[in-house]
Amino acid sequence: EVRFGLAYGEISVYDRQRAPFGQSGEAWWNAREAIERAAQPARQSGVPYAARTRFHSPDALLTATAQAFLLALDQVMYQMDDKDIAITLGILTGSTQSQIARQLGISQPVVSRRSKTNGAYVIERILAEFEQAC
C-alpha cells in the first residue's frame, strides 16, 4: 500500500541540516496533493488498483502528461513479479540478458521471453522518449 506523490514547483528549505524536514513551497504542497489523490480508493475514483503514483502541478498539460506516463508505468509494474522487476531493472541499468540470467539463476532465453512480455521494454521505451524530449 505504498503511494507516491510527485510534483513540480519551487521548494523553500528552512534548515538544510534537517532536510527534507522543514520544507515548504509550491512543489511540497503539490506533492502533498498528489499523495492525497493517490490515497483515494480506486473503486470510488475509477482509477485502476495499480495507480499508486500521482503527479500534480499548476500546469494542467504537464500534469496530464506526467499522470498518463505514471498510470501506464504503474499498470505495467503492477503485473510484474519479483523476477520481472529484476529483469526490468537490469535492462534499465544496461545489463545484458546473459548477465541478468546469471544473476537470477535462469537461462538467457527465459530473460528474453519475459522481457518481451512483461513490459520491460515498454518501460525502457517510455523513459527513452522522455529523455529525448528533455
Coordinates of C-alpha atoms in Angstrom, one line a residue:
E1 CA 0.0 0.0 0.0
V2 CA 2.8 2.4 -0.8
R3 CA 1.8 5.5 -2.7
F4 CA 3.9 8.3 -4.2
G5 CA 3.3 12.0 -4.8
L6 CA 5.4 13.8 -7.4
A7 CA 5.3 17.5 -8.2
Y8 CA 6.8 20.4 -9.9
G9 CA 7.5 23.8 -8.4
E10 CA 9.7 25.7 -6.0
I11 CA 10.8 24.4 -2.6
S12 CA 11.7 26.5 0.4
V13 CA 14.2 24.9 2.7
Y14 CA 14.2 26.4 6.2
D15 CA 17.0 24.3 7.7
R16 CA 19.3 22.4 5.3
Q17 CA 20.6 20.3 8.2
R18 CA 17.1 18.9 8.7
A19 CA 16.1 18.4 5.1
P20 CA 13.7 17.1 3.9
F21 CA 12.0 18.2 7.1
G22 CA 11.4 21.9 7.4
Q23 CA 10.5 22.3 3.8
S24 CA 7.6 24.1 2.2
G25 CA 6.7 25.7 -1.1
E26 CA 4.7 25.1 -4.2
A27 CA 6.3 21.7 -5.0
W28 CA 5.9 20.5 -1.5
W29 CA 2.2 21.3 -1.4
N30 CA 1.7 19.9 -5.0
A31 CA 3.3 16.7 -3.9
R32 CA 1.1 16.5 -0.9
E33 CA -2.0 16.9 -3.1
A34 CA -0.7 14.2 -5.4
I35 CA -0.2 11.8 -2.4
E36 CA -3.8 12.5 -1.3
R37 CA -5.1 11.8 -4.7
A38 CA -3.1 8.5 -4.8
A39 CA -4.8 7.6 -1.5
Q40 CA -8.3 7.8 -2.9
P41 CA -9.9 4.4 -3.1
A42 CA -9.7 3.1 -6.7
R43 CA -13.3 2.0 -6.8
Q44 CA -14.5 5.4 -5.8
S45 CA -12.4 7.4 -8.3
G46 CA -12.4 4.9 -11.2
V47 CA -8.6 4.7 -11.1
P48 CA -7.1 1.2 -11.5
Y49 CA -5.8 -0.5 -8.4
A50 CA -2.3 -0.3 -9.8
A51 CA -2.3 3.5 -9.7
R52 CA -0.1 4.3 -6.7
T53 CA 1.8 7.3 -8.1
R54 CA 0.3 10.6 -8.9
F55 CA 1.7 13.9 -10.1
H56 CA 0.3 17.4 -9.6
S57 CA 1.4 20.9 -10.8
P58 CA -0.3 24.2 -11.6
D59 CA 0.3 23.4 -15.3
A60 CA -2.6 21.3 -16.5
L61 CA -0.8 19.9 -19.6
L62 CA 2.3 19.0 -17.6
T63 CA 0.1 17.3 -15.0
A64 CA -1.9 15.3 -17.6
T65 CA 1.2 14.2 -19.5
A66 CA 3.1 13.1 -16.4
Q67 CA -0.1 11.4 -15.0
A68 CA -0.6 9.5 -18.2
F69 CA 3.0 8.3 -18.1
L70 CA 2.7 7.3 -14.4
L71 CA -0.6 5.5 -14.8
A72 CA 0.9 3.4 -17.7
L73 CA 4.1 2.7 -15.6
D74 CA 2.1 1.7 -12.5
Q75 CA -0.1 -0.6 -14.5
V76 CA 2.8 -2.4 -16.2
M77 CA 4.7 -2.7 -12.9
Y78 CA 1.6 -3.9 -11.1
Q79 CA 1.5 -7.0 -13.2
M80 CA 5.2 -7.9 -12.6
D81 CA 6.6 -10.4 -10.2
D82 CA 10.0 -10.2 -8.5
K83 CA 11.9 -11.7 -11.4
D84 CA 10.2 -9.4 -13.9
I85 CA 11.2 -6.4 -11.8
A86 CA 14.8 -7.6 -11.5
I87 CA 14.9 -8.2 -15.3
T88 CA 13.5 -4.7 -15.9
L89 CA 16.0 -3.1 -13.6
G90 CA 18.8 -5.0 -15.3
I91 CA 17.7 -3.8 -18.7
L92 CA 17.3 -0.2 -17.5
T93 CA 20.8 -0.2 -16.0
G94 CA 22.4 -1.6 -19.1
S95 CA 23.0 -5.2 -18.2
T96 CA 22.9 -7.8 -21.0
Q97 CA 20.3 -10.5 -21.0
S98 CA 23.1 -13.0 -20.3
Q99 CA 24.3 -11.0 -17.2
I100 CA 20.7 -10.8 -15.9
A101 CA 20.2 -14.5 -16.4
R102 CA 23.4 -15.4 -14.5
Q103 CA 22.4 -13.0 -11.7
L104 CA 18.9 -14.5 -11.4
G105 CA 19.9 -18.1 -12.0
I106 CA 17.8 -18.6 -15.1
S107 CA 18.6 -19.0 -18.8
Q108 CA 19.1 -16.2 -21.2
P109 CA 16.1 -17.3 -23.4
V110 CA 13.9 -17.0 -20.3
V111 CA 15.1 -13.5 -19.7
S112 CA 14.5 -12.7 -23.4
R113 CA 10.9 -14.1 -23.3
R114 CA 10.0 -12.5 -20.0
S115 CA 11.4 -9.1 -21.0
K116 CA 9.3 -9.1 -24.2
T117 CA 6.1 -10.0 -22.4
N118 CA 6.4 -8.3 -19.0
G119 CA 6.6 -4.7 -20.2
A120 CA 10.3 -4.2 -19.5
Y121 CA 11.0 -2.9 -23.0
V122 CA 7.8 -0.7 -22.9
I123 CA 9.2 1.0 -19.8
E124 CA 12.6 1.4 -21.4
R125 CA 11.0 2.9 -24.5
I126 CA 8.8 5.3 -22.5
L127 CA 11.8 6.5 -20.5
A128 CA 13.8 6.9 -23.7
E129 CA 11.0 9.1 -25.2
F130 CA 11.0 11.4 -22.2
E131 CA 14.8 11.5 -22.1
Q132 CA 14.9 12.5 -25.8
A133 CA 12.3 15.3 -25.1
C134 CA 14.4 16.8 -22.3

